[in-house]
Coordinates of C-alpha atoms in Angstrom, one line a residue:
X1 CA 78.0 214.8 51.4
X2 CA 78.5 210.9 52.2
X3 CA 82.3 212.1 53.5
X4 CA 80.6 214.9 55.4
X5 CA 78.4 212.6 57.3
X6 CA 80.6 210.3 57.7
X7 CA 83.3 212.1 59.3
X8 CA 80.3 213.7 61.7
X9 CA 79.5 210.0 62.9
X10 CA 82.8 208.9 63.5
X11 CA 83.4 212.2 65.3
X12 CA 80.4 211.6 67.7
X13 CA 81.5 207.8 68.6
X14 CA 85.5 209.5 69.5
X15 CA 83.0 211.8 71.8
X16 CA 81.2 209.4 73.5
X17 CA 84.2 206.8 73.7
X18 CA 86.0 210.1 75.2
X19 CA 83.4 211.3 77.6
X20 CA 83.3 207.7 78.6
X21 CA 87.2 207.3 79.5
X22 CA 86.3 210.7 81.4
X23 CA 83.9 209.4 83.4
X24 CA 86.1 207.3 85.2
X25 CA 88.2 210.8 86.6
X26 CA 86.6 212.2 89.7
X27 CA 88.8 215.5 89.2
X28 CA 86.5 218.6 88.8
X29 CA 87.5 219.8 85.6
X30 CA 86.7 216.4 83.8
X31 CA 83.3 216.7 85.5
X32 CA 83.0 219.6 84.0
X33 CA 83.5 218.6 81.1
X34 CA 80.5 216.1 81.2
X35 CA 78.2 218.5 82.4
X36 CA 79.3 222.0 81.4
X37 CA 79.5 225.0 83.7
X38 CA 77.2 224.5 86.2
X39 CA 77.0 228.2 87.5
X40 CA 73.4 229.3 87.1
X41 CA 69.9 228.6 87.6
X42 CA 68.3 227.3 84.5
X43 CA 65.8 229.8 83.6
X44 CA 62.9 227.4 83.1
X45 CA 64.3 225.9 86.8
X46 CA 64.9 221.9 84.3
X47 CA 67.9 220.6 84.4
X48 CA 68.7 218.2 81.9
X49 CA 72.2 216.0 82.3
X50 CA 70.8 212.5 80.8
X51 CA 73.2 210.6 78.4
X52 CA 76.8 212.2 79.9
X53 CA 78.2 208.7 81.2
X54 CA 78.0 210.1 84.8
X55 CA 79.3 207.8 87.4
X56 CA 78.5 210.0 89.8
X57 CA 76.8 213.5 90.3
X58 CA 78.3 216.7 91.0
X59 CA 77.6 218.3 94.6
X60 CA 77.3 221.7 92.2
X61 CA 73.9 220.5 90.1
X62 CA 72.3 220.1 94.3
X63 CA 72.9 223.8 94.5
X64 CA 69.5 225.0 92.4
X65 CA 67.5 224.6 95.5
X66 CA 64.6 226.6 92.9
X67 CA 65.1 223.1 90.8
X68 CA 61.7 221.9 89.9
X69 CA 62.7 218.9 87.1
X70 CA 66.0 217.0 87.2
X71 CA 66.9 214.5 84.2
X72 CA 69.4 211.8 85.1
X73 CA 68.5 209.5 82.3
X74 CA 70.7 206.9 80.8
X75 CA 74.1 207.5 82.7
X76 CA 76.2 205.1 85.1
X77 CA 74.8 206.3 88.4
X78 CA 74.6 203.7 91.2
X79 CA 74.4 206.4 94.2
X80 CA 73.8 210.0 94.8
X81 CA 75.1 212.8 97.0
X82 CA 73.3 213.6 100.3
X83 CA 73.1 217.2 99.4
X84 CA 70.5 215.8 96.6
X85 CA 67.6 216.5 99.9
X86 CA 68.4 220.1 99.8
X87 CA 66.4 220.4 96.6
X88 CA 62.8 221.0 98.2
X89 CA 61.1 221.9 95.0
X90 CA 62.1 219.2 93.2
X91 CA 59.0 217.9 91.7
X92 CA 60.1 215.4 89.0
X93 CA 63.1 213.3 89.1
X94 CA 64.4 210.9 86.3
X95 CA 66.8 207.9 87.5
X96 CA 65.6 205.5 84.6
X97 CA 68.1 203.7 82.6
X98 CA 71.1 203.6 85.7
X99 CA 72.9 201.4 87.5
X100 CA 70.4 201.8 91.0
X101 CA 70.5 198.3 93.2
X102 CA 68.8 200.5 96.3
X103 CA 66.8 203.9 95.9
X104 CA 69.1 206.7 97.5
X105 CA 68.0 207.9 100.9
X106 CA 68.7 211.5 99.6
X107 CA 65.8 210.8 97.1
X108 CA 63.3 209.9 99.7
X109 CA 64.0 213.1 101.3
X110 CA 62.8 215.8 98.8
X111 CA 59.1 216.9 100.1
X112 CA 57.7 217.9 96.7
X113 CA 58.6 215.5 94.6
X114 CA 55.6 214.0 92.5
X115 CA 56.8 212.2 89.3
X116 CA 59.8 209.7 90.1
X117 CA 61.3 207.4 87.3
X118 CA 63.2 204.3 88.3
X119 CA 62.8 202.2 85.3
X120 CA 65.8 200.2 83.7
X121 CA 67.6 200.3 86.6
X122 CA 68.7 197.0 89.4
X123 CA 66.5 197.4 92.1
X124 CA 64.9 194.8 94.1
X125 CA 63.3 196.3 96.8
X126 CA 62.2 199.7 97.8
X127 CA 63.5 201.4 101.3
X128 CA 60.3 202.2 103.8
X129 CA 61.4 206.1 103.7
X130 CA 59.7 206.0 100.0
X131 CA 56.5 206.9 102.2
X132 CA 57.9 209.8 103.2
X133 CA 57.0 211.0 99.7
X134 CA 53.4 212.6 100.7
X135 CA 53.1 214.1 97.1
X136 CA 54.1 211.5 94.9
X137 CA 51.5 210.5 92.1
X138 CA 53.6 208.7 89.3
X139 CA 55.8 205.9 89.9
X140 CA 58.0 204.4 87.1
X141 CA 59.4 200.8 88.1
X142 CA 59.0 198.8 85.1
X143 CA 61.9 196.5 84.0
X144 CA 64.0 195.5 87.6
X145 CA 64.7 193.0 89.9
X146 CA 61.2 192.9 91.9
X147 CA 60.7 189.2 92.3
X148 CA 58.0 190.6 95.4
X149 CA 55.8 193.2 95.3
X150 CA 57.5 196.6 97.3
X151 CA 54.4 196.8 99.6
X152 CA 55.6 200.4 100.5
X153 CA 54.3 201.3 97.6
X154 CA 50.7 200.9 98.9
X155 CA 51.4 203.5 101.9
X156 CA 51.4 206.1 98.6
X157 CA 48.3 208.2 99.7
X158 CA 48.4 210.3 95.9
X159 CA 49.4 207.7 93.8
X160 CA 47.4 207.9 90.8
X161 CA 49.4 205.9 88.4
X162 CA 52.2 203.1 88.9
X163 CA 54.3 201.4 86.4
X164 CA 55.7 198.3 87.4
X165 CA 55.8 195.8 84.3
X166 CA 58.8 193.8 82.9
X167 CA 59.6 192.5 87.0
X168 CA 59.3 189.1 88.0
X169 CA 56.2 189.7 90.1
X170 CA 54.1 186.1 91.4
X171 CA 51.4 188.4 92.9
X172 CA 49.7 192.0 94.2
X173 CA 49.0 192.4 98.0
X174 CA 45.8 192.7 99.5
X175 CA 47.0 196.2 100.7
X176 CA 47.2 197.6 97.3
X177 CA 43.6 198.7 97.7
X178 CA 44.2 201.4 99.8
X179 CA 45.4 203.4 97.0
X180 CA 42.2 204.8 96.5
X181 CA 43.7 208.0 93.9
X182 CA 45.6 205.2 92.1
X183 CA 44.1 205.4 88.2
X184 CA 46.1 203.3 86.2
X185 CA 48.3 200.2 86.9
X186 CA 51.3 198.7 84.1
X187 CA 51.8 195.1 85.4
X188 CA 52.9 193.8 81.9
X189 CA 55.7 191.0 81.8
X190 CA 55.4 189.7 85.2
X191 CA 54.3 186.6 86.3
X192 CA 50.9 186.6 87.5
X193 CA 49.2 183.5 87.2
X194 CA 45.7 184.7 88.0
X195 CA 44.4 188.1 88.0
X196 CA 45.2 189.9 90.8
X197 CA 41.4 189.6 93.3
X198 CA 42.8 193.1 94.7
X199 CA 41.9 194.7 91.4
X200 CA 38.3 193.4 91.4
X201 CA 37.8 195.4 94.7
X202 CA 39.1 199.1 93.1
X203 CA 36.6 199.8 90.8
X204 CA 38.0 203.5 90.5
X205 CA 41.0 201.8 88.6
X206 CA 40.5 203.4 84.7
X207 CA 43.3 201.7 83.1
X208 CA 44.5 197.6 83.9
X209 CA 47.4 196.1 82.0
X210 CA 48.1 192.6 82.9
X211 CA 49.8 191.9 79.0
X212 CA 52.1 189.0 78.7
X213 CA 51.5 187.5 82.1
X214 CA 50.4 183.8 82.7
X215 CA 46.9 184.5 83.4
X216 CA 44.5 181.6 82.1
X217 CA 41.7 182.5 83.2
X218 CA 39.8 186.4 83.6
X219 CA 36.9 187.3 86.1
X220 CA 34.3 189.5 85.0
X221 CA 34.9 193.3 85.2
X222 CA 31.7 195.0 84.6
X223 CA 31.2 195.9 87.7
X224 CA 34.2 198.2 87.8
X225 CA 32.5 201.6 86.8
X226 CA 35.7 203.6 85.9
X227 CA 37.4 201.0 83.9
X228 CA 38.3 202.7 80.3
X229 CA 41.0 200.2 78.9
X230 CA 41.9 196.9 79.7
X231 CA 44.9 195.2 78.2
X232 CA 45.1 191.7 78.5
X233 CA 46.9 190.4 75.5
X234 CA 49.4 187.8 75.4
X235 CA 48.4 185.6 78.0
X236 CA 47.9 181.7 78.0
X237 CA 43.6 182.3 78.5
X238 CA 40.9 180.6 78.0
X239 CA 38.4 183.5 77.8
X240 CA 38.5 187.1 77.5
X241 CA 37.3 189.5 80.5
X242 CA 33.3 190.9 80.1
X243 CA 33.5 194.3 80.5
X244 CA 30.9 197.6 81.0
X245 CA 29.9 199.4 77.5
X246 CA 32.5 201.7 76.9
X247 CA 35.3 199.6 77.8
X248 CA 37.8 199.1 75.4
X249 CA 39.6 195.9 76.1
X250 CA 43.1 194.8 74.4
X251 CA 44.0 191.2 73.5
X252 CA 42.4 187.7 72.7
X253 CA 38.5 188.0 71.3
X254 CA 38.9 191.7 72.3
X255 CA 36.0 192.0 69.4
X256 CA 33.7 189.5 70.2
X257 CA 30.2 190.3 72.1
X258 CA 29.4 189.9 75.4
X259 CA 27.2 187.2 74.9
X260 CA 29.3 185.6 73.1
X261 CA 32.1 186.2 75.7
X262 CA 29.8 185.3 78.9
X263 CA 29.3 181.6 77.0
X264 CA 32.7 180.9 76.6
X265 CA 33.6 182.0 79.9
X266 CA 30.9 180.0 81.5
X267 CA 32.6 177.1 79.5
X268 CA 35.7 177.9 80.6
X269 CA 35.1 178.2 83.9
X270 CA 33.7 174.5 83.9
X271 CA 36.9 172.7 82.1
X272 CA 38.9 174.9 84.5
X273 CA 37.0 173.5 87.4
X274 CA 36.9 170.2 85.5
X275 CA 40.9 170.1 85.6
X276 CA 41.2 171.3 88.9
X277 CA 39.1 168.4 89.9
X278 CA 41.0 165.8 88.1
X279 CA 44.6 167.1 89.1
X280 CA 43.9 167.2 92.7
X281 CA 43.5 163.4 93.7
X282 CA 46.5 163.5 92.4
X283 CA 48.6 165.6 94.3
X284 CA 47.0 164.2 97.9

């Protein structure tokens, strides 16, 4: 039995270290090879081609214009064919774990699309075609290049939730409030130094996460009716954020009361001023 699985395992490393080699061949019978016989519709109208070491995709997967999902996960791709646009019922499209330095024009072309994931990929900035995507309500960025905020992203009338943790973020526009359909916001693992003031103002917002940021210091949200979960966790603070009843909140004196927390925030707030005071002299 130990023989048997062995001999499976070494078999699937010769495949992938052969499908790898392949990829490298632009011929069409070793892309066929890495993505089978592409020759009909998929009956469920998915089409599923993630983990193949593509380098590139084949003009025949564009051909489906009935496509409604495409998986592209976990491949080599840094581009994509313009004949990509012709699928106009495309409705979800997965680019995460790629090669992507720039979003494809193709990409910003397809009418329906509605679920987009970019994550794990190079970008570091967004074309201003993505607001061509009238229909789009789930954006995946987390874990590029962003060292600024894409502000195309706030011209993304349906947006209801938008991933962008694991960037290098400072700060979130004042524009981000137009998203008024936007639900839930994933800013873990940037560097925000204060909680964004934008997010005080979109009281519709049911989920926050701000985890691992530098954030030293949390405003109350209790005014924010909609607000279900708030994760805060792993930040350098001095207090934890009060909250509405319901609220379930994620990090540092998470369990404490809010009387308890309104004291300590009321202290904090004076050594922060107190610092703030003290350092500025200073500086001038």
């Amino acid at each position: 039995m130990w023989r048997t699985s062995g001999g499976l395992k070494t078999l699937r490393k010769m495949g992938n270290a052969m499908r790898s080699v392949i990829a490298f061949i632009p011929s069409e019978r070793c892309q066929r090879f890495l993505v089978g016989d592409l020759k009909e519709m998929p009956l469920d109208r998915t089409l599923d081609l993630s983990s193949r070491q593509l380098r590139r995709l084949p003009v025949a997967a564009c051909v489906f214009d009935e496509l409604v999902k495409l998986y592209l996960s976990d491949n080599n791709l840094s581009s994509l064919p313009a004949e990509l646009q012709g699928l106009k019922k495309l409705q979800l499209l997965a680019l995460d774990f790629n090669c992507f330095e720039e979003l494809p024009a193709a990409v910003c072309r397809l009418p329906q699309l509605s679920i987009l994931y970019l994550g794990n990929n190079r970008l570091y900035r967004l074309p201003r075609e993505l607001r061509q995507l009238k229909e789009l309500n789930t954006l995946w960025l987390e874990t590029n290049c962003f060292t600024v905020f894409p502000k195309v992203v706030c011209e993304l009338a349906n947006l209801k939730t938008l991933h962008l943790g694991y960037n290098q973020i400072r700060s979130i526009p004042k524009e981000f409030g137009r998203l008024d359909e936007l639900r839930s916001v994933w800013l873990a693992g940037n560097q925000l130094a204060e909680f964004p003031p934008v997010l005080l103002e979109m009281d519709f917002l049911a989920v926050i996460d701000v985890d691992r940021n530098k954030i030293r210091y949390f405003p109350g949200l209790s005014h924010m009716q909609g607000l279900k979960l708030v994760i805060y966790d792993h930040n350098p603070c001095v207090n934890a954020p009060l909250v509405g009843e319901g609220v379930r909140r994620v990090g540092r004196w998470a369990d404490s009361t809010d009387d308890d927390l309104e004291d300590d925030g009321s202290k904090a707030a004076s050594e922060t001023t107190a610092e703030v005071v003290e350092v500025h002299p200073e500086e001038q």
